[in-house]
Structure formats: structure tokens, C-alpha cells
Amino acid sequence: MMRQEQDNRLGNLPMLDFTAHEAAALYLAFNLILLFLLAYKTAKARQVTGISLGHGDNEDMMRAMRIHANFTEYAPLPLLGLFSLAAMGAPVLLVHILGGVFTLARYAHGFGFTAPEGQRPMGRFYGTIFTGLVLIVEALALLYFVFVG
């Protein structure tokens, strides 16, 4: 498809002018900012609670630590996957969709841990669901590009 036709069909989205590697780098940058923000929240919780190491059986400290740790557990491989897809020639739109959904899911998870008493934290819930969805779709996309090309 000619570039002009693609621009008209997709509404001339400037982010589609990125290379797949640039798109992957964009989502890496957004996730690095999130990592910093979550680390800052954990440090702030340490300052407020006076707990310099561990969680001291303090629920707020445990929550801050788990949110930060959860991000560091889940973020590296999907972000590496974006660069792998880019290296294998995946369409930039696929990198944007996977990177965008993953990034929004991680922000929702990281900042969605609060809810009224007796209610499920919806940011955490949807963040978890969409993170899992991206993991599965990205794995399948990687397998597709490895075996089919």
C-alpha cells in the first residue's frame, strides 16, 4: 500500500511515521518514567514510615514495595519483545498497539491500587488483565515472526 493511501486511511497519524524501533523506544521511555515514579513513591513511603529496609510489617510500605516490585517483574520482557518485533520487521502499528496497551496497563496497575472499602481496585484489576493480554499476544506475534516471517 502506498504511504499516501495509508495516511488517508489511518487519519494521517504522525506516530505511524516512526520506525518500529522508534516506537519501541517511545514505550520504553514511558515505562522508564513509570519506573522512576514508582521508585519515588516507594522512597516517599519509606520517608513517611521511617522504615529504611524491608517493610516493617507496615501495610502502606508493603503496598508501595509490591507495586514497584510488580512493575520490575513484568516490564522487562514485554519491552524487550517490542524491540525483538521491531528487529524482525513487525509493522509499526503492531508495536504501537502492544506498547501502548502495555504502557497504559502498567500505569493503571501502578496507580490503581486504591478503592473504597470493600471494592476491588479497578486500575489494578484492568492493569493486570491487559498486561496479561499483551503478554499472550506479543508471544504469539513473536512466534509468528520467527516461524512465518
CSV table of N, CA and C in Angstrom, one decimal, residues 12-148:
chain,number,residue,atom,x,y,z
A,12,ASN,N,-3.8,10.0,9.0
A,12,ASN,CA,-2.5,10.7,9.0
A,12,ASN,C,-2.0,10.8,10.4
A,13,LEU,N,-1.8,9.7,11.1
A,13,LEU,CA,-1.3,9.7,12.4
A,13,LEU,C,0.2,9.8,12.4
A,14,PRO,N,0.8,10.9,13.0
A,14,PRO,CA,2.2,11.1,12.9
A,14,PRO,C,3.0,10.0,13.6
A,15,MET,N,2.5,9.3,14.6
A,15,MET,CA,3.2,8.3,15.2
A,15,MET,C,3.5,7.1,14.3
A,16,LEU,N,2.7,7.0,13.2
A,16,LEU,CA,2.9,5.9,12.3
A,16,LEU,C,4.1,6.2,11.4
A,17,ASP,N,4.6,7.4,11.4
A,17,ASP,CA,5.8,7.7,10.7
A,17,ASP,C,7.1,7.3,11.4
A,18,PHE,N,6.9,6.8,12.7
A,18,PHE,CA,8.1,6.3,13.4
A,18,PHE,C,8.5,5.0,12.8
A,19,THR,N,9.8,4.6,12.9
A,19,THR,CA,10.2,3.3,12.6
A,19,THR,C,9.7,2.4,13.8
A,20,ALA,N,9.7,1.1,13.6
A,20,ALA,CA,9.2,0.2,14.7
A,20,ALA,C,10.2,0.3,15.9
A,21,HIS,N,11.5,0.5,15.6
A,21,HIS,CA,12.4,0.7,16.7
A,21,HIS,C,12.2,2.0,17.5
A,22,GLU,N,11.8,3.1,16.8
A,22,GLU,CA,11.5,4.3,17.4
A,22,GLU,C,10.2,4.2,18.3
A,23,ALA,N,9.3,3.4,17.8
A,23,ALA,CA,8.0,3.2,18.5
A,23,ALA,C,8.4,2.4,19.8
A,24,ALA,N,9.2,1.4,19.7
A,24,ALA,CA,9.6,0.6,20.9
A,24,ALA,C,10.3,1.5,21.9
A,25,ALA,N,11.2,2.4,21.4
A,25,ALA,CA,11.9,3.3,22.3
A,25,ALA,C,10.9,4.2,23.0
A,26,LEU,N,9.9,4.7,22.3
A,26,LEU,CA,8.9,5.5,22.9
A,26,LEU,C,8.3,4.9,24.1
A,27,TYR,N,7.9,3.6,24.0
A,27,TYR,CA,7.2,2.9,25.1
A,27,TYR,C,8.2,2.6,26.2
A,28,LEU,N,9.5,2.3,25.8
A,28,LEU,CA,10.5,2.1,26.8
A,28,LEU,C,10.7,3.4,27.6
A,29,ALA,N,10.7,4.5,27.0
A,29,ALA,CA,10.8,5.8,27.7
A,29,ALA,C,9.7,6.0,28.7
A,30,PHE,N,8.4,5.8,28.2
A,30,PHE,CA,7.3,6.0,29.1
A,30,PHE,C,7.3,5.0,30.3
A,31,ASN,N,7.8,3.8,30.1
A,31,ASN,CA,7.9,2.9,31.1
A,31,ASN,C,9.1,3.2,32.1
A,32,LEU,N,10.2,3.7,31.6
A,32,LEU,CA,11.2,4.2,32.4
A,32,LEU,C,10.8,5.3,33.4
A,33,ILE,N,9.9,6.2,32.8
A,33,ILE,CA,9.4,7.3,33.7
A,33,ILE,C,8.5,6.6,34.7
A,34,LEU,N,7.7,5.7,34.4
A,34,LEU,CA,6.8,5.0,35.4
A,34,LEU,C,7.7,4.3,36.4
A,35,LEU,N,8.8,3.7,36.0
A,35,LEU,CA,9.7,3.0,37.0
A,35,LEU,C,10.2,4.1,38.0
A,36,PHE,N,10.6,5.2,37.5
A,36,PHE,CA,11.1,6.3,38.4
A,36,PHE,C,10.0,6.7,39.3
A,37,LEU,N,8.8,6.9,38.8
A,37,LEU,CA,7.6,7.4,39.7
A,37,LEU,C,7.3,6.3,40.8
A,38,LEU,N,7.3,5.1,40.4
A,38,LEU,CA,7.0,4.0,41.4
A,38,LEU,C,8.2,3.9,42.4
A,39,ALA,N,9.4,4.1,42.0
A,39,ALA,CA,10.5,4.1,42.9
A,39,ALA,C,10.4,5.3,43.9
A,40,TYR,N,10.0,6.4,43.3
A,40,TYR,CA,9.9,7.7,44.1
A,40,TYR,C,8.8,7.4,45.2
A,41,LYS,N,7.6,6.8,44.8
A,41,LYS,CA,6.6,6.6,45.7
A,41,LYS,C,7.0,5.6,46.8
A,42,THR,N,7.8,4.7,46.5
A,42,THR,CA,8.4,3.8,47.5
A,42,THR,C,9.3,4.5,48.4
A,43,ALA,N,10.2,5.3,47.9
A,43,ALA,CA,11.1,6.1,48.7
A,43,ALA,C,10.3,7.1,49.6
A,44,LYS,N,9.3,7.7,49.1
A,44,LYS,CA,8.4,8.6,49.9
A,44,LYS,C,7.7,7.8,51.0
A,45,ALA,N,7.3,6.6,50.7
A,45,ALA,CA,6.7,5.8,51.8
A,45,ALA,C,7.7,5.4,52.9
A,46,ARG,N,8.9,5.2,52.5
A,46,ARG,CA,10.0,4.9,53.4
A,46,ARG,C,10.2,6.2,54.3
A,47,GLN,N,10.2,7.3,53.7
A,47,GLN,CA,10.4,8.6,54.5
A,47,GLN,C,9.2,8.8,55.5
A,48,VAL,N,8.0,8.6,55.0
A,48,VAL,CA,6.8,8.8,55.9
A,48,VAL,C,6.8,7.8,57.0
A,49,THR,N,7.1,6.5,56.7
A,49,THR,CA,7.0,5.4,57.7
A,49,THR,C,8.3,5.3,58.6
A,50,GLY,N,9.4,5.9,58.1
A,50,GLY,CA,10.6,5.8,58.8
A,50,GLY,C,11.3,4.4,58.7
A,51,ILE,N,10.8,3.6,57.7
A,51,ILE,CA,11.3,2.3,57.5
A,51,ILE,C,12.4,2.3,56.4
A,52,SER,N,13.6,2.1,56.7
A,52,SER,CA,14.7,2.2,55.7
A,52,SER,C,15.0,0.9,55.0
A,53,LEU,N,14.6,-0.2,55.6
A,53,LEU,CA,14.9,-1.5,55.0
A,53,LEU,C,13.7,-2.5,55.2
A,54,GLY,N,13.3,-3.2,54.2
A,54,GLY,CA,12.2,-4.1,54.4
A,54,GLY,C,10.9,-3.3,54.5
A,55,HIS,N,9.8,-4.0,55.0
A,55,HIS,CA,8.5,-3.3,55.1
A,55,HIS,C,8.1,-3.1,56.5
A,56,GLY,N,8.8,-3.7,57.5
A,56,GLY,CA,8.5,-3.5,58.9
A,56,GLY,C,7.0,-3.8,59.3
A,57,ASP,N,6.4,-4.7,58.6
A,57,ASP,CA,5.0,-5.1,58.8
A,57,ASP,C,4.0,-3.9,58.6
A,58,ASN,N,4.5,-2.9,57.9
A,58,ASN,CA,3.6,-1.8,57.7
A,58,ASN,C,2.9,-2.0,56.3
A,59,GLU,N,1.6,-1.9,56.3
A,59,GLU,CA,0.8,-2.2,55.1
A,59,GLU,C,1.0,-1.2,54.0
A,60,ASP,N,1.2,0.0,54.3
A,60,ASP,CA,1.4,1.0,53.3
A,60,ASP,C,2.8,0.8,52.6
A,61,MET,N,3.8,0.4,53.5
A,61,MET,CA,5.1,0.2,52.9
A,61,MET,C,5.1,-1.1,52.1
A,62,MET,N,4.4,-2.1,52.6
A,62,MET,CA,4.3,-3.4,51.8
A,62,MET,C,3.7,-3.1,50.4
A,63,ARG,N,2.6,-2.3,50.4
A,63,ARG,CA,1.9,-2.0,49.2
A,63,ARG,C,2.8,-1.2,48.2
A,64,ALA,N,3.5,-0.2,48.7
A,64,ALA,CA,4.4,0.5,47.8
A,64,ALA,C,5.5,-0.4,47.2
A,65,MET,N,6.1,-1.2,48.1
A,65,MET,CA,7.1,-2.1,47.6
A,65,MET,C,6.6,-3.1,46.6
A,66,ARG,N,5.4,-3.7,46.8
A,66,ARG,CA,4.9,-4.6,45.9
A,66,ARG,C,4.5,-4.0,44.5
A,67,ILE,N,4.0,-2.8,44.6
A,67,ILE,CA,3.7,-2.1,43.3
A,67,ILE,C,4.9,-1.9,42.5
A,68,HIS,N,6.0,-1.4,43.1
A,68,HIS,CA,7.3,-1.2,42.5
A,68,HIS,C,7.9,-2.6,42.0
A,69,ALA,N,7.9,-3.6,42.9
A,69,ALA,CA,8.4,-4.9,42.5
A,69,ALA,C,7.6,-5.5,41.4
A,70,ASN,N,6.3,-5.4,41.4
A,70,ASN,CA,5.5,-6.0,40.4
A,70,ASN,C,5.9,-5.4,39.0
A,71,PHE,N,6.1,-4.1,39.0
A,71,PHE,CA,6.5,-3.5,37.7
A,71,PHE,C,7.8,-4.0,37.2
A,72,THR,N,8.8,-4.1,38.1
A,72,THR,CA,10.1,-4.6,37.7
A,72,THR,C,10.0,-6.1,37.3
A,73,GLU,N,9.1,-6.8,37.8
A,73,GLU,CA,8.9,-8.2,37.4
A,73,GLU,C,8.3,-8.4,36.0
A,74,TYR,N,7.3,-7.5,35.7
A,74,TYR,CA,6.5,-7.6,34.5
A,74,TYR,C,7.0,-6.8,33.3
A,75,ALA,N,7.7,-5.7,33.5
A,75,ALA,CA,8.1,-4.8,32.4
A,75,ALA,C,9.2,-5.3,31.5
A,76,PRO,N,10.3,-5.9,32.0
A,76,PRO,CA,11.4,-6.1,31.1
A,76,PRO,C,11.1,-6.9,29.9
A,77,LEU,N,10.5,-8.1,30.0
A,77,LEU,CA,10.4,-9.0,28.8
A,77,LEU,C,9.4,-8.4,27.8
A,78,PRO,N,8.3,-7.9,28.2
A,78,PRO,CA,7.4,-7.3,27.1
A,78,PRO,C,8.1,-6.1,26.4
A,79,LEU,N,8.9,-5.3,27.1
A,79,LEU,CA,9.6,-4.2,26.4
A,79,LEU,C,10.7,-4.8,25.5
A,80,LEU,N,11.4,-5.8,25.9
A,80,LEU,CA,12.4,-6.5,25.1
A,80,LEU,C,11.7,-7.1,23.9
A,81,GLY,N,10.5,-7.6,24.1
A,81,GLY,CA,9.7,-8.2,23.0
A,81,GLY,C,9.4,-7.1,21.9
A,82,LEU,N,9.1,-5.9,22.3
A,82,LEU,CA,8.8,-4.8,21.4
A,82,LEU,C,10.0,-4.6,20.5
A,83,PHE,N,11.2,-4.6,21.0
A,83,PHE,CA,12.4,-4.4,20.2
A,83,PHE,C,12.7,-5.6,19.4
A,84,SER,N,12.4,-6.8,19.9
A,84,SER,CA,12.5,-8.0,19.1
A,84,SER,C,11.6,-8.0,17.9
A,85,LEU,N,10.3,-7.6,18.1
A,85,LEU,CA,9.4,-7.5,17.0
A,85,LEU,C,9.9,-6.5,16.0
A,86,ALA,N,10.4,-5.3,16.4
A,86,ALA,CA,10.9,-4.3,15.5
A,86,ALA,C,12.1,-4.9,14.7
A,87,ALA,N,12.9,-5.6,15.4
A,87,ALA,CA,14.1,-6.2,14.7
A,87,ALA,C,13.7,-7.2,13.6
A,88,MET,N,12.6,-7.9,13.8
A,88,MET,CA,12.1,-8.9,12.9
A,88,MET,C,11.2,-8.3,11.8
A,89,GLY,N,11.0,-7.0,11.8
A,89,GLY,CA,10.2,-6.4,10.7
A,89,GLY,C,8.7,-6.3,11.0
A,90,ALA,N,8.3,-6.4,12.2
A,90,ALA,CA,6.9,-6.2,12.5
A,90,ALA,C,6.4,-4.8,12.1
A,91,PRO,N,5.1,-4.7,11.8
A,91,PRO,CA,4.6,-3.4,11.4
A,91,PRO,C,4.6,-2.4,12.6
A,92,VAL,N,4.9,-1.2,12.4
A,92,VAL,CA,5.0,-0.2,13.4
A,92,VAL,C,3.6,-0.1,14.2
A,93,LEU,N,2.5,-0.3,13.5
A,93,LEU,CA,1.2,-0.3,14.1
A,93,LEU,C,1.1,-1.3,15.2
A,94,LEU,N,1.6,-2.5,14.9
A,94,LEU,CA,1.6,-3.6,15.9
A,94,LEU,C,2.4,-3.2,17.2
A,95,VAL,N,3.6,-2.6,16.9
A,95,VAL,CA,4.5,-2.2,18.0
A,95,VAL,C,3.7,-1.1,18.9
A,96,HIS,N,3.1,-0.2,18.2
A,96,HIS,CA,2.3,0.8,18.9
A,96,HIS,C,1.2,0.3,19.7
A,97,ILE,N,0.4,-0.7,19.1
A,97,ILE,CA,-0.7,-1.2,19.8
A,97,ILE,C,-0.2,-2.0,21.1
A,98,LEU,N,0.7,-2.9,20.9
A,98,LEU,CA,1.2,-3.6,22.0
A,98,LEU,C,1.9,-2.7,23.1
A,99,GLY,N,2.7,-1.8,22.6
A,99,GLY,CA,3.4,-0.9,23.5
A,99,GLY,C,2.5,0.0,24.2
A,100,GLY,N,1.5,0.5,23.5
A,100,GLY,CA,0.5,1.5,24.1
A,100,GLY,C,-0.4,0.8,25.1
A,101,VAL,N,-0.9,-0.4,24.8
A,101,VAL,CA,-1.8,-1.1,25.7
A,101,VAL,C,-1.0,-1.5,26.9
A,102,PHE,N,0.3,-2.0,26.7
A,102,PHE,CA,1.1,-2.5,27.9
A,102,PHE,C,1.4,-1.3,28.8
A,103,THR,N,1.8,-0.1,28.2
A,103,THR,CA,2.1,1.0,29.0
A,103,THR,C,0.9,1.5,29.8
A,104,LEU,N,-0.2,1.7,29.1
A,104,LEU,CA,-1.5,2.1,29.8
A,104,LEU,C,-1.8,1.1,30.9
A,105,ALA,N,-1.7,-0.2,30.7
A,105,ALA,CA,-2.0,-1.2,31.7
A,105,ALA,C,-1.0,-1.1,32.9
A,106,ARG,N,0.2,-0.8,32.7
A,106,ARG,CA,1.2,-0.7,33.8
A,106,ARG,C,0.9,0.6,34.6
A,107,TYR,N,0.6,1.7,33.9
A,107,TYR,CA,0.2,2.9,34.6
A,107,TYR,C,-1.0,2.7,35.5
A,108,ALA,N,-2.0,2.0,34.9
A,108,ALA,CA,-3.3,1.7,35.6
A,108,ALA,C,-3.0,0.8,36.8
A,109,HIS,N,-2.2,-0.2,36.6
A,109,HIS,CA,-1.8,-1.1,37.7
A,109,HIS,C,-1.1,-0.3,38.8
A,110,GLY,N,-0.1,0.4,38.4
A,110,GLY,CA,0.8,1.1,39.3
A,110,GLY,C,0.1,2.2,40.2
A,111,PHE,N,-0.9,2.8,39.6
A,111,PHE,CA,-1.6,3.9,40.3
A,111,PHE,C,-3.0,3.6,40.6
A,112,GLY,N,-3.4,2.4,40.4
A,112,GLY,CA,-4.8,2.0,40.6
A,112,GLY,C,-5.0,1.1,41.8
A,113,PHE,N,-4.2,1.2,42.8
A,113,PHE,CA,-4.3,0.3,43.9
A,113,PHE,C,-5.3,0.8,45.0
A,114,THR,N,-5.9,1.9,44.8
A,114,THR,CA,-6.8,2.5,45.8
A,114,THR,C,-8.3,2.3,45.4
A,115,ALA,N,-9.1,1.9,46.3
A,115,ALA,CA,-10.5,1.7,46.1
A,115,ALA,C,-11.3,1.9,47.4
A,116,PRO,N,-12.5,2.3,47.3
A,116,PRO,CA,-13.3,2.4,48.6
A,116,PRO,C,-13.4,1.1,49.3
A,117,GLU,N,-13.6,1.1,50.6
A,117,GLU,CA,-13.6,-0.1,51.4
A,117,GLU,C,-14.6,-1.1,50.8
A,118,GLY,N,-14.1,-2.4,50.7
A,118,GLY,CA,-15.0,-3.5,50.2
A,118,GLY,C,-15.1,-3.5,48.6
A,119,GLN,N,-14.4,-2.7,47.9
A,119,GLN,CA,-14.5,-2.7,46.5
A,119,GLN,C,-13.1,-3.1,45.9
A,120,ARG,N,-13.1,-3.7,44.7
A,120,ARG,CA,-11.9,-4.1,44.1
A,120,ARG,C,-11.2,-2.9,43.4
A,121,PRO,N,-9.9,-2.7,43.6
A,121,PRO,CA,-9.2,-1.6,42.9
A,121,PRO,C,-9.2,-1.8,41.4
A,122,MET,N,-10.0,-1.0,40.6
A,122,MET,CA,-10.2,-1.3,39.2
A,122,MET,C,-9.0,-1.1,38.4
A,123,GLY,N,-8.2,-0.1,38.7
A,123,GLY,CA,-6.9,0.1,38.0
A,123,GLY,C,-6.0,-1.1,38.1
A,124,ARG,N,-5.9,-1.6,39.2
A,124,ARG,CA,-5.1,-2.8,39.4
A,124,ARG,C,-5.7,-4.0,38.6
A,125,PHE,N,-7.0,-4.2,38.7
A,125,PHE,CA,-7.7,-5.2,38.0
A,125,PHE,C,-7.5,-5.2,36.5
A,126,TYR,N,-7.8,-4.0,35.9
A,126,TYR,CA,-7.7,-3.9,34.5
A,126,TYR,C,-6.2,-3.8,34.0
A,127,GLY,N,-5.4,-3.3,34.9
A,127,GLY,CA,-3.9,-3.3,34.5
A,127,GLY,C,-3.4,-4.7,34.4
A,128,THR,N,-3.9,-5.6,35.4
A,128,THR,CA,-3.4,-7.0,35.3
A,128,THR,C,-4.0,-7.7,34.1
A,129,ILE,N,-5.3,-7.5,33.8
A,129,ILE,CA,-5.9,-8.1,32.7
A,129,ILE,C,-5.2,-7.8,31.4
A,130,PHE,N,-5.0,-6.5,31.2
A,130,PHE,CA,-4.4,-6.0,29.9
A,130,PHE,C,-2.9,-6.3,29.8
A,131,THR,N,-2.2,-6.4,30.9
A,131,THR,CA,-0.8,-6.8,30.9
A,131,THR,C,-0.8,-8.2,30.4
A,132,GLY,N,-1.6,-9.1,31.0
A,132,GLY,CA,-1.7,-10.5,30.6
A,132,GLY,C,-2.0,-10.7,29.1
A,133,LEU,N,-3.0,-9.9,28.7
A,133,LEU,CA,-3.4,-9.9,27.3
A,133,LEU,C,-2.2,-9.6,26.3
A,134,VAL,N,-1.4,-8.5,26.7
A,134,VAL,CA,-0.3,-8.1,25.9
A,134,VAL,C,0.8,-9.2,25.9
A,135,LEU,N,1.0,-9.8,27.1
A,135,LEU,CA,2.0,-10.9,27.1
A,135,LEU,C,1.7,-12.0,26.2
A,136,ILE,N,0.4,-12.4,26.1
A,136,ILE,CA,0.0,-13.5,25.2
A,136,ILE,C,0.1,-13.1,23.8
A,137,VAL,N,-0.5,-12.0,23.4
A,137,VAL,CA,-0.5,-11.5,22.0
A,137,VAL,C,0.9,-11.3,21.5
A,138,GLU,N,1.8,-10.7,22.4
A,138,GLU,CA,3.2,-10.4,22.0
A,138,GLU,C,3.9,-11.8,21.8
A,139,ALA,N,3.7,-12.7,22.7
A,139,ALA,CA,4.4,-14.0,22.5
A,139,ALA,C,3.9,-14.7,21.2
A,140,LEU,N,2.6,-14.6,20.9
A,140,LEU,CA,2.2,-15.2,19.6
A,140,LEU,C,2.7,-14.4,18.4
A,141,ALA,N,2.8,-13.1,18.5
A,141,ALA,CA,3.4,-12.3,17.4
A,141,ALA,C,4.8,-12.7,17.2
A,142,LEU,N,5.6,-12.8,18.3
A,142,LEU,CA,7.0,-13.2,18.2
A,142,LEU,C,7.1,-14.5,17.5
A,143,LEU,N,6.3,-15.5,17.9
A,143,LEU,CA,6.3,-16.8,17.3
A,143,LEU,C,6.0,-16.8,15.8
A,144,TYR,N,5.0,-15.9,15.5
A,144,TYR,CA,4.6,-15.8,14.1
A,144,TYR,C,5.8,-15.3,13.3
A,145,PHE,N,6.5,-14.2,13.8
A,145,PHE,CA,7.6,-13.6,13.0
A,145,PHE,C,8.8,-14.5,13.0
A,146,VAL,N,9.0,-15.4,14.0
A,146,VAL,CA,10.1,-16.3,14.0
A,146,VAL,C,9.9,-17.4,13.0
A,147,PHE,N,8.6,-18.0,12.9
A,147,PHE,CA,8.4,-19.2,12.1
A,147,PHE,C,7.8,-18.9,10.7
A,148,VAL,N,7.1,-17.7,10.6
A,148,VAL,CA,6.4,-17.4,9.3
A,148,VAL,C,7.1,-16.3,8.6
